[in-house]
CSV table of C-alpha atoms in Angstrom, one decimal:
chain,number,residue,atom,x,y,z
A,9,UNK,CA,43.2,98.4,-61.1
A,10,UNK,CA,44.2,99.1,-64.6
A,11,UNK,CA,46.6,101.8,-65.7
A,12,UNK,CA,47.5,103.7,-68.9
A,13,UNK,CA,50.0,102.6,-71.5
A,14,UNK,CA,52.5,105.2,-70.6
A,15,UNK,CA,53.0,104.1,-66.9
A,16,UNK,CA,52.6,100.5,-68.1
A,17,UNK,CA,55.6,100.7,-70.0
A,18,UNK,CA,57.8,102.9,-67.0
A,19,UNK,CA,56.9,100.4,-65.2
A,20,UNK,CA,58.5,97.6,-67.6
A,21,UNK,CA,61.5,99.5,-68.7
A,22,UNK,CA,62.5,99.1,-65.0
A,23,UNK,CA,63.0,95.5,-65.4
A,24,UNK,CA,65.0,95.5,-68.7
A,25,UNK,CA,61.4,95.1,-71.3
A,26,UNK,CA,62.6,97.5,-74.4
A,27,UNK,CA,59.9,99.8,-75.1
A,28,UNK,CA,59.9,103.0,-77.8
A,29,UNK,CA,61.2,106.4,-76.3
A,30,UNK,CA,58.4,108.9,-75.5
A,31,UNK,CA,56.5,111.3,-73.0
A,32,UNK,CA,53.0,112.0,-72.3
A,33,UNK,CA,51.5,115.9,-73.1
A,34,UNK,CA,48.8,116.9,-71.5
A,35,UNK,CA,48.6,120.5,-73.8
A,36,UNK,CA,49.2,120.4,-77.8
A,37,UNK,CA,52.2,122.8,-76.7
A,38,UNK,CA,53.8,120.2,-74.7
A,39,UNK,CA,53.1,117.7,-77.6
A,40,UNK,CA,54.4,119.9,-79.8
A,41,UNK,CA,57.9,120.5,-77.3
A,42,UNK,CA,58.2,116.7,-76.9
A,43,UNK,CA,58.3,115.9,-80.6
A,44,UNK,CA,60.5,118.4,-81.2
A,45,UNK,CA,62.9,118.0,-78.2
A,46,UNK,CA,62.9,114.0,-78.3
A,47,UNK,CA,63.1,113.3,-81.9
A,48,UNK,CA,63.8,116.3,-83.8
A,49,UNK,CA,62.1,118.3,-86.8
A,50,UNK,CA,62.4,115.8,-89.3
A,51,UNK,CA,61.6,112.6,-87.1
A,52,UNK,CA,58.5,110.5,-87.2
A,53,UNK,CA,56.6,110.1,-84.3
A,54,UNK,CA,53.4,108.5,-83.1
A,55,UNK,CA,50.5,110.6,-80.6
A,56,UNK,CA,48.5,107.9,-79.0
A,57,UNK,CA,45.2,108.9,-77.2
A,58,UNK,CA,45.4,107.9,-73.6
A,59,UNK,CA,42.6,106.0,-72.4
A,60,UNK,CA,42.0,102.8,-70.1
A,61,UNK,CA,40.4,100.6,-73.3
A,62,UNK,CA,41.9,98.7,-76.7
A,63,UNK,CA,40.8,99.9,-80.1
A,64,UNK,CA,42.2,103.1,-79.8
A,65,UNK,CA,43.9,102.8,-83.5
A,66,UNK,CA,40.5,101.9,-85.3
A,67,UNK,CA,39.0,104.9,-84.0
A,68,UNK,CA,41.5,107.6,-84.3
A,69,UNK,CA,43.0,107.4,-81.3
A,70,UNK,CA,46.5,106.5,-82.8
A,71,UNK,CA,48.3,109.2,-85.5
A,72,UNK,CA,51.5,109.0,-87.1
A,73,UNK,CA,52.9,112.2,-87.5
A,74,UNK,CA,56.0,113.5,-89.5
A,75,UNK,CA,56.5,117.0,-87.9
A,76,UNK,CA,56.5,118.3,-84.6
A,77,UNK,CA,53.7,120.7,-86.2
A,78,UNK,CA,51.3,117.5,-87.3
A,79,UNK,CA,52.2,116.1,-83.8
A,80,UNK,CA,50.9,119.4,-82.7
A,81,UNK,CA,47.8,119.5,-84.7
A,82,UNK,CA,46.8,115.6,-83.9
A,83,UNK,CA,47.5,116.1,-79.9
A,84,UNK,CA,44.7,119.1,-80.2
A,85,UNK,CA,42.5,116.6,-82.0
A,86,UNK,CA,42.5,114.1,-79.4
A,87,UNK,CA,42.6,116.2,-76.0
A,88,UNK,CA,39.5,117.0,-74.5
A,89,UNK,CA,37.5,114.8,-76.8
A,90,UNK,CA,35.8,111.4,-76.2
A,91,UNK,CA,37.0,108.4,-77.9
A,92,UNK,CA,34.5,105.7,-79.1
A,93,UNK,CA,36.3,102.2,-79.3
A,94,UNK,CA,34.3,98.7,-79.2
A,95,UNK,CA,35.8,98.3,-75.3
A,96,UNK,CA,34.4,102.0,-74.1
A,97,UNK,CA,31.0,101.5,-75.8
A,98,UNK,CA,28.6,104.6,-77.2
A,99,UNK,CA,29.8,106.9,-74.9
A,100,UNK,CA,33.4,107.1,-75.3
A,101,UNK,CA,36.0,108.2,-72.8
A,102,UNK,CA,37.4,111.4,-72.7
A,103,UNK,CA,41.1,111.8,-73.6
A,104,UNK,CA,43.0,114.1,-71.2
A,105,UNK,CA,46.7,113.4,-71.8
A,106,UNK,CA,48.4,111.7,-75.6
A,107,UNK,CA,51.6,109.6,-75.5
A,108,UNK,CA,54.2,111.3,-77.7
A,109,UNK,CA,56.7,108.4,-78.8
A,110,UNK,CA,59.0,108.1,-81.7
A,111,UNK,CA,58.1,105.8,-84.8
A,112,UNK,CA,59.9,102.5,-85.4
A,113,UNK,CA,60.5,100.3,-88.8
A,114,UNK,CA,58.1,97.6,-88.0
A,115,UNK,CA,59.6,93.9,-89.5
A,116,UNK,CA,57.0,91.6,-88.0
A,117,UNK,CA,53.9,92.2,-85.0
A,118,UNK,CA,53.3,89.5,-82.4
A,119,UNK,CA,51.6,89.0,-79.2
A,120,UNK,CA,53.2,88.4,-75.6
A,121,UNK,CA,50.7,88.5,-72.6
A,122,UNK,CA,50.8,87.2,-69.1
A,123,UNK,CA,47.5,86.3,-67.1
A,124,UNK,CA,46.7,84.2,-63.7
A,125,UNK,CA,45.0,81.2,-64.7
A,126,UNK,CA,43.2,80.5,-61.5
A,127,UNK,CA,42.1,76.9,-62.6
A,128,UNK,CA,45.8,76.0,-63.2
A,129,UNK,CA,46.8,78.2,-60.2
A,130,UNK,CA,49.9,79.7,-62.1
A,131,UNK,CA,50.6,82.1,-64.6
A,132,UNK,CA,50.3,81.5,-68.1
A,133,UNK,CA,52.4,83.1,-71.1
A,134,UNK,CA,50.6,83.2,-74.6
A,135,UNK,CA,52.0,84.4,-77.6
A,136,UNK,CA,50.9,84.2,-80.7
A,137,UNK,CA,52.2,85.3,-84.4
A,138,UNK,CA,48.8,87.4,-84.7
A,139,UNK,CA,49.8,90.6,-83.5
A,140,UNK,CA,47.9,93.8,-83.4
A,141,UNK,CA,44.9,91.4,-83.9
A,142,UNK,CA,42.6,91.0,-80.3
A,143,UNK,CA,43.5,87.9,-78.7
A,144,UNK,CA,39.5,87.1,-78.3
A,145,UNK,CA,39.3,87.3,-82.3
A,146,UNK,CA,42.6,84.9,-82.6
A,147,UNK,CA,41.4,82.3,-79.6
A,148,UNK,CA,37.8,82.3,-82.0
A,149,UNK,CA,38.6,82.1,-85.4
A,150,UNK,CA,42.6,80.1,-85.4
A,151,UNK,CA,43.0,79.0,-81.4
A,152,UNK,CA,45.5,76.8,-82.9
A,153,UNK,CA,47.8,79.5,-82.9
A,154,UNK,CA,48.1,80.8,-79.4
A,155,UNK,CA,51.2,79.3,-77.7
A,156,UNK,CA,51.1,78.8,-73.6
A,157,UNK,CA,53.5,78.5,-71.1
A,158,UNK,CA,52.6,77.7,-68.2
A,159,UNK,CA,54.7,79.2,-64.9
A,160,UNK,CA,55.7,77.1,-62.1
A,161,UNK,CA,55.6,80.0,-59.3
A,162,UNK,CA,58.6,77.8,-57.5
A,163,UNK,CA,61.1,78.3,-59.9
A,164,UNK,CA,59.6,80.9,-62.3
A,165,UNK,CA,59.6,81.4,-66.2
A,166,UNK,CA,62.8,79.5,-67.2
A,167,UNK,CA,64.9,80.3,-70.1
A,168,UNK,CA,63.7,77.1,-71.7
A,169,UNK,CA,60.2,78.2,-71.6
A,170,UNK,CA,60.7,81.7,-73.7
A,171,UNK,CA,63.0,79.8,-76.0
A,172,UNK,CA,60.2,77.7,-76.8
A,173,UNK,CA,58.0,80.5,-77.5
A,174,UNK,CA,60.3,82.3,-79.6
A,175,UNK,CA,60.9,79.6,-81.4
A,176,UNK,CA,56.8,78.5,-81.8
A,177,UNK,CA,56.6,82.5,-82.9
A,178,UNK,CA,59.2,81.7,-85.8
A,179,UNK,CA,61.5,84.7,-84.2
A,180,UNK,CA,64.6,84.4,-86.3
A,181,UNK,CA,67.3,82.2,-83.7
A,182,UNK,CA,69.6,85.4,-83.6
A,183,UNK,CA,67.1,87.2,-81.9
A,184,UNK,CA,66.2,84.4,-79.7
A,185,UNK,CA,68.2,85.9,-76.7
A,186,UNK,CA,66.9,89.4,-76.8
A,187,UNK,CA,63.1,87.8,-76.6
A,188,UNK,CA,64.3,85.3,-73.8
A,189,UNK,CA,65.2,89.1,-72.2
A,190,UNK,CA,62.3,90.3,-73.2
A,191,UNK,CA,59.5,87.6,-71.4
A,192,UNK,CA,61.8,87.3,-68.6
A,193,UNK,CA,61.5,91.0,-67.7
A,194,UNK,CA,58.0,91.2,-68.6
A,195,UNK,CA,57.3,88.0,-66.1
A,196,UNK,CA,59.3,89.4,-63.4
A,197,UNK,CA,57.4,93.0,-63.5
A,198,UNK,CA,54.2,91.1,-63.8
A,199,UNK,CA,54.7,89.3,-60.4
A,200,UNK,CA,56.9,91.6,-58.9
A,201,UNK,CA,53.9,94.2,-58.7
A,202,UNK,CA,51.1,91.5,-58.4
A,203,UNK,CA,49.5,91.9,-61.6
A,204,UNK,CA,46.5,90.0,-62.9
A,205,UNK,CA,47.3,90.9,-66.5
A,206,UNK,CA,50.4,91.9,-68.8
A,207,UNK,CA,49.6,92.2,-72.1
A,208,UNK,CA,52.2,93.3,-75.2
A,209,UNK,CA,50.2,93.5,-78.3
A,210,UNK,CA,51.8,94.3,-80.5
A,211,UNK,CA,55.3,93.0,-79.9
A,212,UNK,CA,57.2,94.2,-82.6
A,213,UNK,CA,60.5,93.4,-84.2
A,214,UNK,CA,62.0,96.4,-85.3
A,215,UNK,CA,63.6,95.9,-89.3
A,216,UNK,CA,67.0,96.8,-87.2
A,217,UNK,CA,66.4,93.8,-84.9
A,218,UNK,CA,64.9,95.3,-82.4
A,219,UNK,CA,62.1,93.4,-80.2
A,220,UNK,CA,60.3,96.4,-78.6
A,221,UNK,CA,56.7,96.8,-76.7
A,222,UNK,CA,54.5,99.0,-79.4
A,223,UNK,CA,51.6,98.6,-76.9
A,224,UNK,CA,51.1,97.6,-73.3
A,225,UNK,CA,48.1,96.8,-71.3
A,226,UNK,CA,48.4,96.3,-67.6
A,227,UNK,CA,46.1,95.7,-64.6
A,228,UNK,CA,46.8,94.9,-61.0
A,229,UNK,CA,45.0,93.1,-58.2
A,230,UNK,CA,43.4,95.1,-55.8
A,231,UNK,CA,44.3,93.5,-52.8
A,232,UNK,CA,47.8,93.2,-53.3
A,233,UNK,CA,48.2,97.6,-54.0
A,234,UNK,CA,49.0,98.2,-50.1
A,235,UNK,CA,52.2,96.5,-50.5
A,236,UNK,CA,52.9,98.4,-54.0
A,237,UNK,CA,52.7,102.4,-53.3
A,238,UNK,CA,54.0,103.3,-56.7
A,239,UNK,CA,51.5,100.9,-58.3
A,240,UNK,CA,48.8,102.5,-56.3
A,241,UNK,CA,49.6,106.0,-56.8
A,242,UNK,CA,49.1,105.5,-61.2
A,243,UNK,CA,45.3,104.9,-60.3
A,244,UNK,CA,43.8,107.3,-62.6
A,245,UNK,CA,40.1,107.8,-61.3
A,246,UNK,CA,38.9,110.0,-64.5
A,247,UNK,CA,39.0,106.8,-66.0
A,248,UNK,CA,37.1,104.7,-63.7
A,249,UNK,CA,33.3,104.8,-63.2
A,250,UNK,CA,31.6,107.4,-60.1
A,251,UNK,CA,29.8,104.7,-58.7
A,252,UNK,CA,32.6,102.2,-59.0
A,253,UNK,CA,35.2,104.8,-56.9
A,254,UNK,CA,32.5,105.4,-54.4
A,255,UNK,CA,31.6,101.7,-53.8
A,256,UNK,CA,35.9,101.5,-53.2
A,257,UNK,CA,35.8,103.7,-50.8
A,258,UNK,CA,33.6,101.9,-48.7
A,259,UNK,CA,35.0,98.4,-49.6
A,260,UNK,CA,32.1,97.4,-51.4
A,261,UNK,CA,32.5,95.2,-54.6
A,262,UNK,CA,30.8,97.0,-57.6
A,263,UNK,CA,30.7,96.7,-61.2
A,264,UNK,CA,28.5,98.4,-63.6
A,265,UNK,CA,26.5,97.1,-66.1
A,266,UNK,CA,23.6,98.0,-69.1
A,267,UNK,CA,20.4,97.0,-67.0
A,268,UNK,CA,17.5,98.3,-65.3
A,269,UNK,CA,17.5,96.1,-62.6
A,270,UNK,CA,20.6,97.1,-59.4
A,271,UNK,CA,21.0,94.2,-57.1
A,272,UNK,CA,22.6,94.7,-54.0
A,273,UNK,CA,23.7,91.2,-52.7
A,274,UNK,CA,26.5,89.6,-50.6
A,275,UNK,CA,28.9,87.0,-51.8
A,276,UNK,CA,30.1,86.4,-55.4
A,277,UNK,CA,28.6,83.6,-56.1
A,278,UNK,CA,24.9,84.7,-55.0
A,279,UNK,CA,25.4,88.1,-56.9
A,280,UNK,CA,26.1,85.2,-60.0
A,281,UNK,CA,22.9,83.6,-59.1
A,282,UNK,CA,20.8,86.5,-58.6
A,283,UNK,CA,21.8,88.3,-62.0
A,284,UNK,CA,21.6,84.6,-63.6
A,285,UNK,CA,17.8,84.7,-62.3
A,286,UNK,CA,16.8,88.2,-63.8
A,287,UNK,CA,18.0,87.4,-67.1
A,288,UNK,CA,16.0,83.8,-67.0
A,289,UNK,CA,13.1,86.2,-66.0
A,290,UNK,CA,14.0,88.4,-68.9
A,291,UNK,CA,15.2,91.6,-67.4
A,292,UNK,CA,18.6,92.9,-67.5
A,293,UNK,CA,21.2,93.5,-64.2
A,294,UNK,CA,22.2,97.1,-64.0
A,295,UNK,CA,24.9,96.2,-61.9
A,296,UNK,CA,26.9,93.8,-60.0
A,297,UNK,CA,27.3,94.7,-56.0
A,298,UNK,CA,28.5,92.3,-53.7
A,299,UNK,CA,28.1,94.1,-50.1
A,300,UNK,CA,30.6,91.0,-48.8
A,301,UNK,CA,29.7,88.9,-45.8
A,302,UNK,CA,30.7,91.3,-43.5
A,303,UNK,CA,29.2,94.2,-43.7
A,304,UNK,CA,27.8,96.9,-41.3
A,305,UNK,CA,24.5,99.2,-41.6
A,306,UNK,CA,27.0,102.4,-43.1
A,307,UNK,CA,28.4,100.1,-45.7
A,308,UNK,CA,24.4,99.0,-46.5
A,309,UNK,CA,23.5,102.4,-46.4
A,310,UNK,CA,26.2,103.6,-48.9
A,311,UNK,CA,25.8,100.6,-51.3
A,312,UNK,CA,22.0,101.2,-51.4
A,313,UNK,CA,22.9,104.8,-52.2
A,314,UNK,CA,24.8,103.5,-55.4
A,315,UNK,CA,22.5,101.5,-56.6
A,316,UNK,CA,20.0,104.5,-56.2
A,317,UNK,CA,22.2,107.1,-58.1
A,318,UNK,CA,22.1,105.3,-61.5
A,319,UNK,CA,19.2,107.1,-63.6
A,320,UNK,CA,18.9,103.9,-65.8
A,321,UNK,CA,17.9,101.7,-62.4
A,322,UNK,CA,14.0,101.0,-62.3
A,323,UNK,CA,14.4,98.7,-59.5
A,324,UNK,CA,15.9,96.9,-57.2
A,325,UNK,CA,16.6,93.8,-55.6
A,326,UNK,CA,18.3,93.0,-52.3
A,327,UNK,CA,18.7,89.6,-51.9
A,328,UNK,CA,20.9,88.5,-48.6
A,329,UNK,CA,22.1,85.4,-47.1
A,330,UNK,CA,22.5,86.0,-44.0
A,331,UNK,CA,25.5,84.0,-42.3
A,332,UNK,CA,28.3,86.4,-41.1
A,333,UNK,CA,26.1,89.3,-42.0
A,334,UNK,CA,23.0,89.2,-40.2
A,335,UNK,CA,19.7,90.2,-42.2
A,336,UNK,CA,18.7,92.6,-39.2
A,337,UNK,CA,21.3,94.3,-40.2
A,338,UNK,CA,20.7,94.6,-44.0
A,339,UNK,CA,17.4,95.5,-43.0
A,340,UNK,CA,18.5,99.0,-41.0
A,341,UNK,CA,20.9,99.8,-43.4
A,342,UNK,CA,18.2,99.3,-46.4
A,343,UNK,CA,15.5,101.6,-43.8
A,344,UNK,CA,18.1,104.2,-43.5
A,345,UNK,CA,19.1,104.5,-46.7
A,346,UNK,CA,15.7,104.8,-48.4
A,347,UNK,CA,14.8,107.3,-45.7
A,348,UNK,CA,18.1,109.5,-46.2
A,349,UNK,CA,17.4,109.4,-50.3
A,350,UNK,CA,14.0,108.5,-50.6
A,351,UNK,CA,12.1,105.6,-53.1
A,352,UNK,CA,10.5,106.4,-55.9
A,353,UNK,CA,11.5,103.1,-58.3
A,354,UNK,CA,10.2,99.4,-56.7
A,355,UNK,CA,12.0,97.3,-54.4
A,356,UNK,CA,12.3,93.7,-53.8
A,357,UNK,CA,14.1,92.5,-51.0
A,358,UNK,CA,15.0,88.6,-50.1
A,359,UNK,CA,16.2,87.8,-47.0
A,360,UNK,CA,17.3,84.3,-45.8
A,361,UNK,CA,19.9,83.5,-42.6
A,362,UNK,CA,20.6,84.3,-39.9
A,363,UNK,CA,18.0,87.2,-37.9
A,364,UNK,CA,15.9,86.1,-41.0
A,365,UNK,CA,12.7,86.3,-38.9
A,366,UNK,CA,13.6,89.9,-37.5
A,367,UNK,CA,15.0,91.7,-40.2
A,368,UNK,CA,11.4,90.4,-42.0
A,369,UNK,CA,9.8,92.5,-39.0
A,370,UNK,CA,12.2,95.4,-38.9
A,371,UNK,CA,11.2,95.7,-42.9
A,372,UNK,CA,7.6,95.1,-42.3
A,373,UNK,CA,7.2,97.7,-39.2
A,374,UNK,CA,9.2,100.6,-41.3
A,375,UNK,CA,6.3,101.5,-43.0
A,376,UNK,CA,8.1,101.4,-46.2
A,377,UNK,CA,6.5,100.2,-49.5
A,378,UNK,CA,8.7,97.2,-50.2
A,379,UNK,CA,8.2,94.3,-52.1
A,380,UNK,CA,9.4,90.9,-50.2
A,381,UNK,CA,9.7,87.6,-51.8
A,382,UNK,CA,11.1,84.1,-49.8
A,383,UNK,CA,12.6,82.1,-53.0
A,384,UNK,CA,15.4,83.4,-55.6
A,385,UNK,CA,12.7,82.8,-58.5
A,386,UNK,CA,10.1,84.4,-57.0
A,387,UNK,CA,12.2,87.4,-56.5
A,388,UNK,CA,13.5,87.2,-59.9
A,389,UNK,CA,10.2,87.1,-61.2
A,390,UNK,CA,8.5,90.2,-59.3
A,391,UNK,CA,12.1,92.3,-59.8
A,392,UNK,CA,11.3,91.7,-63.4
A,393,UNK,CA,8.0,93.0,-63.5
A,394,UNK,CA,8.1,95.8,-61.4
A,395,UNK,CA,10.7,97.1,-63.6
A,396,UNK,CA,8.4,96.7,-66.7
């Protein structure tokens, strides 16, 4: 779950991370009020489009302002429109609340961020001296100047380590102890609330000697949000795709994607597999949708009913191995749902596992006009060209 910049950086304050002063309008009146109230008439002040994606300053969605008036006048600009940034593609997202925050005199930019590196099994810290730049573009083009720390969870981030950061980022040695402050807070946050991701870009050193968070980026792991209400209550579902919320709801694991094709399988690394075999057929996964190993015939039902509610899907393939989840199973959740919504695009179905033999004669007895194939590249392959 991500959330927006304005609760990322509540959230941080908490644990001692500087960050600008500011409030989020959800009007251009209360834009207006907040730049007036908080900083004054003559104050410089910064309205920042509110929207779970990066890129928001290259496309507008970042204005400095002057005035409470021009504050007034950029907040109407943004609300109610839809951004276009490289990380929401074509269709932009719709900005329904602006962060009103007051303008600092920016020294230097740099980049802090916090991630689990499940291969190392800790978190690293990387900072780099390339701020406001995406850390994809610095790890491609100059790799050579990310910095890593690497988190023993027994003992946590240790002074030592953020010393040696602020030192690899060339941060003057008098400011040394306010970043040391800084990472510390932003590492305890980040596994106080079980994030997967903290990121701080730009960090910026303020020409008074300040080390403040301009911009920060935060997303949590699912399965850890029962223990973390406050966490949980940020989730902003405007911002999150319908199908993506409804496949939630029913504790079904779904991501949406550009193809034609929906695939409805269970277990990561099959759903890998299967969209891995559409592309090497040449067609395109519409979505990822892992139904998990346990499923029951409702949560078959409602997946199959996702897959089904995205115009752009021109078929589908099911493909199940059945070891917990039994393919009888798959097979009267797949019948019931194509009864309750109907099928007008082709479908491919796989099944292998356990009750292979009788979900194949549950499927074939329906009366339905389904498509079955025994192999992963033979389903591939007819998925493919049924979708044209």
């Amino acid at each position: 779950m991500n959330i927006h910049e304005y609760q990322a950086k509540g959230l941080l304050s908490k644990y001692g991370v500087a960050v600008p002063k500011g409030r989020v309008a959800f009007t251009p009146d209360e834009a207006e009020e907040i730049a007036k109230n908080l900083f004054g008439s003559n104050s410089v002040c910064v309205v920042k489009a509110q929207i779970h994606a990066g890129g928001r300053g290259k496309s507008g969605g970042v204005k400095l302002t002057r005035s409470h008036q021009e504050a007034r006048q950029y907040a109407e600009g943004m609300l109610g429109k839809k951004l276009v940034t490289h990380q929401t593609g074509p269709d932009g997202k719709e900005v329904k609340k602006v962060l009103i925050e007051e303008g600092c005199q920016i020294a230097r930019e740099l980049y802090l961020g916090m991630v689990v590196d499940r291969a190392a099994q800790r978190v690293v810290v990387m900072a780099s001296s390339e701020g406001g730049v995406e850390i994809e573009e610095i790890a491609a083009k100059s790799p050579e100047k990310i910095l890593k720390e690497y988190v023993d969870p027994a003992v946590g981030l240790i002074p030592f380590q953020s010393r040696k950061l602020a030192f690899g980022l060339g941060i003057d040695k008098s400011l040394v102890n306010k970043a040391v402050k800084f990472m510390s807070g932003l590492y305890q946050a980040f596994v106080d609330s079980d994030a997967s991701m903290a990121e701080i870009n730009p960090l910026v050193i303020t020409k008074g000697g300040d080390i403040l968070a301009l911009d920060a980026k935060m997303g949590f792991d699912d399965n850890g949000l029962f223990r973390h209400k406050e966490v949980h209550d940020m989730r902003d579902l405007d911002e999150e795709d319908t199908k993506e919320i409804e496949a939630s709801r029913h504790s079904l694991n779904y991501v949406a994607l550009d193809g034609n094709i929906g695939c409805m399988v269970n277990g990561a690394g099959l759903a890998m597999a299967t969209m891995d075999i559409i592309k090497l057929y040449g067609g395109m996964p519409a979505n990822f949708l892992d139904v998990g190993g346990g499923a029951n015939k409702e949560q078959v039902t409602a997946a199959f009913k996702i897959l089904m509610s995205d115009a752009k899907v021109k078929a589908v393939l099911i493909n199940i191995f059945g070891g917990i989840m039994r393919c009888d199973i798959i097979a009267e959740g797949v019948i019931a749902a194509v009864k309750e919504v109907g099928m007008k695009i082709p479908l491919v179905v796989r099944l292998q596992g356990t009750n292979v033999d009788l979900g194949r004669k549950i499927l074939g007895e329906s009366g339905l006009n389904i498509i079955t194939a025994e192999r992963m590249d033979d389903a591939g392959e007819k998925v493919v060209r049924a979708a044209g």
